[in-house]
mmCIF file of C-alpha atoms in Angstrom:
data_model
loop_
_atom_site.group_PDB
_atom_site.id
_atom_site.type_symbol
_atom_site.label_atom_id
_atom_site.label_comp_id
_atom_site.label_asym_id
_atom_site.label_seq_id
_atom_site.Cartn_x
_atom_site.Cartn_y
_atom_site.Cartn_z
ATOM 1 C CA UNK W 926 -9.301 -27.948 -0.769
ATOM 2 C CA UNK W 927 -7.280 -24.642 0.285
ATOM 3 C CA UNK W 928 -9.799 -22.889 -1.804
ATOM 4 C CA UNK W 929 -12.444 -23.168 0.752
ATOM 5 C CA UNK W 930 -10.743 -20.305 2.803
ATOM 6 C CA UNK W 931 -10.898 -17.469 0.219
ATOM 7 C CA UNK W 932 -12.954 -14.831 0.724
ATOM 8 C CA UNK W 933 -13.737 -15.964 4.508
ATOM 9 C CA UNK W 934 -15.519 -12.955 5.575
ATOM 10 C CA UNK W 935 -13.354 -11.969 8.931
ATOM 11 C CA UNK W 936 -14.728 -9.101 11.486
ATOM 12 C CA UNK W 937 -11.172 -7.934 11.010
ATOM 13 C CA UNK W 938 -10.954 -8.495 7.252
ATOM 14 C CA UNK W 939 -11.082 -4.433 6.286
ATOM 15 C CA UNK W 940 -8.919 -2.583 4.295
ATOM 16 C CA UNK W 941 -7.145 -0.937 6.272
ATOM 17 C CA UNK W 942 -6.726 -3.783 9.320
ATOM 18 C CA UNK W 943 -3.410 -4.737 8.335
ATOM 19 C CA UNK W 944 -1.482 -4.147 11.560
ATOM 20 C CA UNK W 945 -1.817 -4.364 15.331
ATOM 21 C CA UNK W 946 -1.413 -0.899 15.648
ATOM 22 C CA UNK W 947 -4.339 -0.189 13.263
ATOM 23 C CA UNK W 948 -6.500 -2.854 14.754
ATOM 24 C CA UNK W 949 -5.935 -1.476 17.931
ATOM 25 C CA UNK W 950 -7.923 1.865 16.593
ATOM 26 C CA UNK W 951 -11.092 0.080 15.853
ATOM 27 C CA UNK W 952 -10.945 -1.181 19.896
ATOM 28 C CA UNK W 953 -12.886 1.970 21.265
ATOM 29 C CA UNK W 954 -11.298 1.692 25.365
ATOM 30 C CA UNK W 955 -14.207 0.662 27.036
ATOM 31 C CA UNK W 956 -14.758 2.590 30.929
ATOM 32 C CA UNK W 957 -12.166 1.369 33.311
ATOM 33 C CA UNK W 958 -12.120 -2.112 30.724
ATOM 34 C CA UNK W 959 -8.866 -1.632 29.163
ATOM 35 C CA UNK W 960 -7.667 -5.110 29.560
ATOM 36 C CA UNK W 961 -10.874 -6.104 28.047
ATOM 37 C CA UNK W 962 -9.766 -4.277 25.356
ATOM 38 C CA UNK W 963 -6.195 -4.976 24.620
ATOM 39 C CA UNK W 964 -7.250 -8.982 24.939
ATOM 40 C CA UNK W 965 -10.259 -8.194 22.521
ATOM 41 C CA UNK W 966 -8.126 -7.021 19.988
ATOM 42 C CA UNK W 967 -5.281 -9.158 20.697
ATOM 43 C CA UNK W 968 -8.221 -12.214 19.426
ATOM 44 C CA UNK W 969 -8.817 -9.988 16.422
ATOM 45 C CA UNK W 970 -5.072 -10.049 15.107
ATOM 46 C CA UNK W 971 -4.967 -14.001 15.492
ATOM 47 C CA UNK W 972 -8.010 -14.297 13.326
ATOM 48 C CA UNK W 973 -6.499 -11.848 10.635
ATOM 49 C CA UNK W 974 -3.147 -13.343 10.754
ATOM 50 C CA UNK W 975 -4.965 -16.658 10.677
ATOM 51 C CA UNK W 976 -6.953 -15.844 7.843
ATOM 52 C CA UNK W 977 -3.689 -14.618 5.710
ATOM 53 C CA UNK W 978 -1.707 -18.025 6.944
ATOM 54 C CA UNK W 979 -5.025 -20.148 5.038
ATOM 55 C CA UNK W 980 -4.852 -17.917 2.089
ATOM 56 C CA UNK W 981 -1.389 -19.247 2.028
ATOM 57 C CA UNK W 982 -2.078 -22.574 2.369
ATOM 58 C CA UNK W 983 -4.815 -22.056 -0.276
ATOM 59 C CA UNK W 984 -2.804 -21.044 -2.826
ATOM 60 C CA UNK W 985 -0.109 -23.753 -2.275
ATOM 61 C CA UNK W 986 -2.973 -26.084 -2.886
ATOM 62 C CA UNK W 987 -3.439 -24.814 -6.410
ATOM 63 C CA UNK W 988 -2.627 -27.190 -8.936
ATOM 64 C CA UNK W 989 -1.953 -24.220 -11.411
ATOM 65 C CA UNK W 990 0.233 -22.197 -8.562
ATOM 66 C CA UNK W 991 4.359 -22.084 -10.272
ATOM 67 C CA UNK W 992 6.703 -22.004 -8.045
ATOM 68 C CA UNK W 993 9.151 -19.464 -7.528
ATOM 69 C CA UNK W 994 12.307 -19.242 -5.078
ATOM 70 C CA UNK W 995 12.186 -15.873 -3.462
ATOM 71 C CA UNK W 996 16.185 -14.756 -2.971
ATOM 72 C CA UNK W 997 16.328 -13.062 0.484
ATOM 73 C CA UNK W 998 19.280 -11.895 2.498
ATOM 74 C CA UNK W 999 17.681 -12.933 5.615
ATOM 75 C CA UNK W 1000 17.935 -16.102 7.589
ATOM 76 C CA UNK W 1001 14.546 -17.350 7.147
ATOM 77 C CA UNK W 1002 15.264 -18.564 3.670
ATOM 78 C CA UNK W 1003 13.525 -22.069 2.436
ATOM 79 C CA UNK W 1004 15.410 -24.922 1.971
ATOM 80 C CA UNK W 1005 16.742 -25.399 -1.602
ATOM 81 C CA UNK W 1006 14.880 -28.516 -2.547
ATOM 82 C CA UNK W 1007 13.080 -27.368 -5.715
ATOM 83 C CA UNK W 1008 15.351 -29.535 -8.198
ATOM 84 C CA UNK W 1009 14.543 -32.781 -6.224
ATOM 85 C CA UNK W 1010 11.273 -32.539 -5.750
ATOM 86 C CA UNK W 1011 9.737 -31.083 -9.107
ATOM 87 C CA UNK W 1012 8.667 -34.341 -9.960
ATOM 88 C CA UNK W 1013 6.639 -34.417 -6.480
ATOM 89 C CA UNK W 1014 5.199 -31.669 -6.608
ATOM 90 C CA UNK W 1015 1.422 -32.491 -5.953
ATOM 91 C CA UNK W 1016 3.106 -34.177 -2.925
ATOM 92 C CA UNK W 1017 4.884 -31.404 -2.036
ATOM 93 C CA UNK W 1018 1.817 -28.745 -2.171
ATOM 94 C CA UNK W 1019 -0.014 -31.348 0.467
ATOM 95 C CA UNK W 1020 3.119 -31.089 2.770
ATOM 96 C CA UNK W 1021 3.544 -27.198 2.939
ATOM 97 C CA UNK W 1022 -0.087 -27.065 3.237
ATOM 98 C CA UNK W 1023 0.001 -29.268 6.268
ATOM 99 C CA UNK W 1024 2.633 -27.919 8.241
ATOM 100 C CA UNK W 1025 0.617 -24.258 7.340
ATOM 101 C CA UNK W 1026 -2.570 -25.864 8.922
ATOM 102 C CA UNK W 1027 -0.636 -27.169 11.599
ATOM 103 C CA UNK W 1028 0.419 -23.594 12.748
ATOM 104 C CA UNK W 1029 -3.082 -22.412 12.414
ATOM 105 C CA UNK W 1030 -4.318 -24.847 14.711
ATOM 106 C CA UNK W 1031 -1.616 -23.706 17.040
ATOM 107 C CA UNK W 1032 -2.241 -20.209 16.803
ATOM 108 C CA UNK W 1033 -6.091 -20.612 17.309
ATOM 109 C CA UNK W 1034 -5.458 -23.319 20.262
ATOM 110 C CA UNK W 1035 -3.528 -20.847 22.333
ATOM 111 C CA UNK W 1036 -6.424 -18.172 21.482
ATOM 112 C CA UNK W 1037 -9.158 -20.297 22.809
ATOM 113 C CA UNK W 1038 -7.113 -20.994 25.991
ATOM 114 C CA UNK W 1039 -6.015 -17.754 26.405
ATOM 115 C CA UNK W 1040 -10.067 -16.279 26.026
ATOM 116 C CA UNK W 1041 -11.519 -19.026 28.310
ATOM 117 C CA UNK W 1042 -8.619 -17.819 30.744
ATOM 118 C CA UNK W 1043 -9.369 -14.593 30.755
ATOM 119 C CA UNK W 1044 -13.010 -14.818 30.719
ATOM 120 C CA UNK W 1045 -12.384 -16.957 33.748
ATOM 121 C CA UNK W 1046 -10.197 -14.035 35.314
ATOM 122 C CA UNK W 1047 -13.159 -11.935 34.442
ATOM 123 C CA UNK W 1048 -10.655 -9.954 32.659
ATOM 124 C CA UNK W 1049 -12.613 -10.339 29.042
ATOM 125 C CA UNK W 1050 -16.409 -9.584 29.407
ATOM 126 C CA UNK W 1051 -18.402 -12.229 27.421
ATOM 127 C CA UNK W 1052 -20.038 -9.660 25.021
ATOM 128 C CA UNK W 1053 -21.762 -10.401 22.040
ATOM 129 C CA UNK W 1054 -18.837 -9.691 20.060
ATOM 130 C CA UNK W 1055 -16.737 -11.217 22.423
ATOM 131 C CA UNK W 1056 -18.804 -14.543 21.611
ATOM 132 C CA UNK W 1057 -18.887 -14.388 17.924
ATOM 133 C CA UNK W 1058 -14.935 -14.222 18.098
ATOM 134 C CA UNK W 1059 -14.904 -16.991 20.417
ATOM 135 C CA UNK W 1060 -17.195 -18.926 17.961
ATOM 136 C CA UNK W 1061 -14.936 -18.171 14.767
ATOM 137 C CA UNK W 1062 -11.736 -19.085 16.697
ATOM 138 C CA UNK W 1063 -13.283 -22.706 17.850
ATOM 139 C CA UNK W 1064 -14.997 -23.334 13.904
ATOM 140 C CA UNK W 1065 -11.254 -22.524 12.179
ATOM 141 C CA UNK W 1066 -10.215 -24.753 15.066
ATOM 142 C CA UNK W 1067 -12.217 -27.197 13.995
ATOM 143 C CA UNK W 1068 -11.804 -26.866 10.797
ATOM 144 C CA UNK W 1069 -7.996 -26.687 10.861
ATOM 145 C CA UNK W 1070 -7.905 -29.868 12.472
ATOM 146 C CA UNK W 1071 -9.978 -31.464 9.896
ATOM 147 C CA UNK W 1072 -7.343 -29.903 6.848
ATOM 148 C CA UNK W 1073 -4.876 -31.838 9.027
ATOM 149 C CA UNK W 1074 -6.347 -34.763 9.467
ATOM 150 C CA UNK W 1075 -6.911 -35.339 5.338
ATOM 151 C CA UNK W 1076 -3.665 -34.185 4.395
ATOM 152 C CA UNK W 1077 -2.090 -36.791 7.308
ATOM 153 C CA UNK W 1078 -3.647 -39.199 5.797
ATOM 154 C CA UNK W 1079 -3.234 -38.201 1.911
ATOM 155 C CA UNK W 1080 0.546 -38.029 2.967
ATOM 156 C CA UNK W 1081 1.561 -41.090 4.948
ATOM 157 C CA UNK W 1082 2.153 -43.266 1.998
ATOM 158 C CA UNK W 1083 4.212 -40.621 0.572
ATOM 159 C CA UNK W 1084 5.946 -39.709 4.067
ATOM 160 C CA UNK W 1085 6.730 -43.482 4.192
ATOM 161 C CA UNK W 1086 8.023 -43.781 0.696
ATOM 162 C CA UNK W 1087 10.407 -40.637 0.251
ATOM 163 C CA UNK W 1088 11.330 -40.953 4.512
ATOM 164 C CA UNK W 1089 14.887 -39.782 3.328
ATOM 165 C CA UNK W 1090 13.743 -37.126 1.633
ATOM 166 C CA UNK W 1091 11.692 -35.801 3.869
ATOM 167 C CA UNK W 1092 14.714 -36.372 6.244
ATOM 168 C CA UNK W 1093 16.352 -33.127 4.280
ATOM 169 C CA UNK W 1094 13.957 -31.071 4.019
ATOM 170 C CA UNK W 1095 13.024 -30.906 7.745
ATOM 171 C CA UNK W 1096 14.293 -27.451 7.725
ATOM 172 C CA UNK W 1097 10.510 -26.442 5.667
ATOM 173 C CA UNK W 1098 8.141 -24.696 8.247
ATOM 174 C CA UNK W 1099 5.397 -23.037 8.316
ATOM 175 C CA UNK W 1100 7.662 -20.000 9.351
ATOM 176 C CA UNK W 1101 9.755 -19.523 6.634
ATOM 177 C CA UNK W 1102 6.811 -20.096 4.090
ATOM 178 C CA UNK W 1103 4.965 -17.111 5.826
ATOM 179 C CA UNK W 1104 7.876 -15.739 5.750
ATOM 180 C CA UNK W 1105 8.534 -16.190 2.158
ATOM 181 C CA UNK W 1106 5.394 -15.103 0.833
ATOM 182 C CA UNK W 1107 5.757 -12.093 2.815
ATOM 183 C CA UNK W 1108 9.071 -11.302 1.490
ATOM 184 C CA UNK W 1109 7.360 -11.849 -2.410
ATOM 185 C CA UNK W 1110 4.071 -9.565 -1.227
ATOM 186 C CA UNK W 1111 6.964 -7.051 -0.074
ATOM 187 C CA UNK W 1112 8.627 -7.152 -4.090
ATOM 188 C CA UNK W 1113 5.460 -7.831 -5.734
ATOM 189 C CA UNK W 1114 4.306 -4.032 -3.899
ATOM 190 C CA UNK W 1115 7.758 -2.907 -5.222
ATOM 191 C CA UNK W 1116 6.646 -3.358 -8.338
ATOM 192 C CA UNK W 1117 3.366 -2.001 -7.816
ATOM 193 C CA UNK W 1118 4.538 1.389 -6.144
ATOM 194 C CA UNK W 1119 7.252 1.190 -9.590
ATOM 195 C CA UNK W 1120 4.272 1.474 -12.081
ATOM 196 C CA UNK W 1121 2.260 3.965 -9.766
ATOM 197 C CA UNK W 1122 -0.367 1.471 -8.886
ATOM 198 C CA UNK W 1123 -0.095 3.023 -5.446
ATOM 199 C CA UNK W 1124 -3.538 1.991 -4.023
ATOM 200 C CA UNK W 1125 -2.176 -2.124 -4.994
ATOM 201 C CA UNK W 1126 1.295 -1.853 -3.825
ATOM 202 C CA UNK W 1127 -0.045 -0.431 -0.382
ATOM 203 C CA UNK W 1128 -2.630 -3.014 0.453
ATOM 204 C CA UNK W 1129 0.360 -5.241 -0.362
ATOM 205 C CA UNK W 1130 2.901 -3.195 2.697
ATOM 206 C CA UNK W 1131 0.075 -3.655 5.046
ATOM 207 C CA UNK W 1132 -0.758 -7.616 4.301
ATOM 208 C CA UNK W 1133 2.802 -8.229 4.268
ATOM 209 C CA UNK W 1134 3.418 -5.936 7.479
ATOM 210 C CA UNK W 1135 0.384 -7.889 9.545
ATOM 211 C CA UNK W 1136 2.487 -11.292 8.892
ATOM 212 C CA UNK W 1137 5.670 -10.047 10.089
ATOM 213 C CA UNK W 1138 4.071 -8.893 13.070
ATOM 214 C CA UNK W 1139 2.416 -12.254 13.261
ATOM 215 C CA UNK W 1140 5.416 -13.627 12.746
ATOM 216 C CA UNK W 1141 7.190 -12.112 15.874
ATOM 217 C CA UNK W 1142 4.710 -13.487 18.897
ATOM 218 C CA UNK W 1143 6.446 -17.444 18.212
ATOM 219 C CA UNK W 1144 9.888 -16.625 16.702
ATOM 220 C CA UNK W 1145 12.761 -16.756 19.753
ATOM 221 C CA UNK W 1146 15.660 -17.321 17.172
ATOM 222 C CA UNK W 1147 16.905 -13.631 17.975
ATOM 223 C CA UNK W 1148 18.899 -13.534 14.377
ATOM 224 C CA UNK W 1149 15.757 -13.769 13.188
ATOM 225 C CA UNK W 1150 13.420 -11.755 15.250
ATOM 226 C CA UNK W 1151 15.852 -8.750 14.008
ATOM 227 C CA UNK W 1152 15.973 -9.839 10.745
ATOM 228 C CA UNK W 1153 11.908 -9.555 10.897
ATOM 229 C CA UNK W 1154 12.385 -6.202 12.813
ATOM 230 C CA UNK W 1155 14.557 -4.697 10.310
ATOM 231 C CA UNK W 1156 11.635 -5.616 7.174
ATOM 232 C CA UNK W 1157 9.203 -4.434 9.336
ATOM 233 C CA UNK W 1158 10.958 -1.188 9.835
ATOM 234 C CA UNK W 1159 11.209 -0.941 5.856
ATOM 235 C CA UNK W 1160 7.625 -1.741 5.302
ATOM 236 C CA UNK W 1161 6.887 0.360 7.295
ATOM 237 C CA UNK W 1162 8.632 3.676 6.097
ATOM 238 C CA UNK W 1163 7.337 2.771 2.474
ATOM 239 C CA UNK W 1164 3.803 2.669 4.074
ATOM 240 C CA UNK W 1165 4.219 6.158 5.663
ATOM 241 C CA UNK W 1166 6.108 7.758 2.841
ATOM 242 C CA UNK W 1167 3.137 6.237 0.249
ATOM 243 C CA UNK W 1168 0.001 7.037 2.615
ATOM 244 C CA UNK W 1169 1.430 10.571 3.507
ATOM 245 C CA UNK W 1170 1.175 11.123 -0.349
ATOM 246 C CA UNK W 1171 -2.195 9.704 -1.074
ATOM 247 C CA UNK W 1172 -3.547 11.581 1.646
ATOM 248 C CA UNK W 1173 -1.877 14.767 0.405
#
């Protein structure tokens, strides 16, 4: 069902919109609207880091997907659970997938309230493309909700037959799953920039670079918001070093 969000064609799903500071070039200032702007593009990164989150939760729904632990050093690690659950693992998919959707329908929640609120303020100008954001947030909404809702209900017999399992592995969220697939976009680039495929391995920096940034407006665990901080700060020095020699 994950599927369904592939290819979703986002006004901020370019090339090179992988960050807030790039997305923040494509915001011309409008005259004397500059909170306009910042809140315009502010709605822009949620729906790219939206989009990335159901790509995730796409490709956790794939029956063919292996799994693979990802060792990291830092403190957003998933739980180690593989062993008991391998026989669950259909189950499993639906459960990571839900507490992904779950997040997105956070994420795009505060986004409509914080749009209506500033339209309100007249802070945001209801522009054309102001509305057509607006209309994308509230249809992921919607359709976020409905992921939810099937995956509830494809998981409450499950929920109430493995209770102490799921009692273990409360520690899973949707947090340390973005998190994780960051952390194997970041290696899987490694490899890329290894064999030369430079153009690859730098589309990979900036995807995994937009979810740590993502990933730092609801993390408050400060061990982790440096641990994000200091990834970020490597990403980003590959990025420069790598797009400093393309462009050479």
């Amino acid at each position: 069902m994950g599927s369904r969000w592939v290819g979703h064609n986002f006004a901020t799903n370019n090339d090179n919109n992988f960050s807030r500071r790039s997305l923040l070039t494509l915001c011309p200032p409008l005259p004397f609207q500059q909170e306009h702007t910042d809140i315009l593009c502010s709605l822009r990164f949620t729906l790219a880091f939206v989009h990335y989150v159901m790509e995730l939760a796409a490709i956790k729904g794939s029956a063919n997907e292996m799994s693979s632990s990802v060792a990291s050093e830092y403190q957003l690690q998933e739980s180690v659970v593989a062993d008991q659950i391998s026989l669950l693992s259909k189950e499993w998919s639906y459960a990571e997938q839900l507490v992904l959707y779950l997040k997105v329908a956070e994420l795009l929640s505060a986004g409509l309230q914080m749009a209506i609120d500033q339209i309100r303020a007249g802070k945001l100008c209801l522009s054309s493309t102001v509305k057509q954001i607006v209309r994308k947030l509230n249809d992921l909404y919607k359709s976020s909700v409905t992921s939810c809702h099937h995956l509830n209900l494809r998981l409450q017999r499950w929920f109430m037959d493995k209770q102490k399992l799921m009692d273990r592995i409360n520690s899973i969220t949707a947090e340390k799953l973005i998190f994780s697939h960051a952390v194997q976009m970041v290696q899987a680039a490694a490899l890329d920039e290894m064999f030369h495929h430079r153009e690859d391995c730098v589309q990979r920096y900036q995807k995994a670079l937009l979810l740590m940034e993502g990933l730092l407006n609801f993390i408050t665990e400060q061990g982790d918001v440096e641990n994000i901080n200091k990834c970020k700060m490597c990403i980003e020095r590959r990025l420069s070093s790598l797009l400093t020699g393309i462009c050479a």
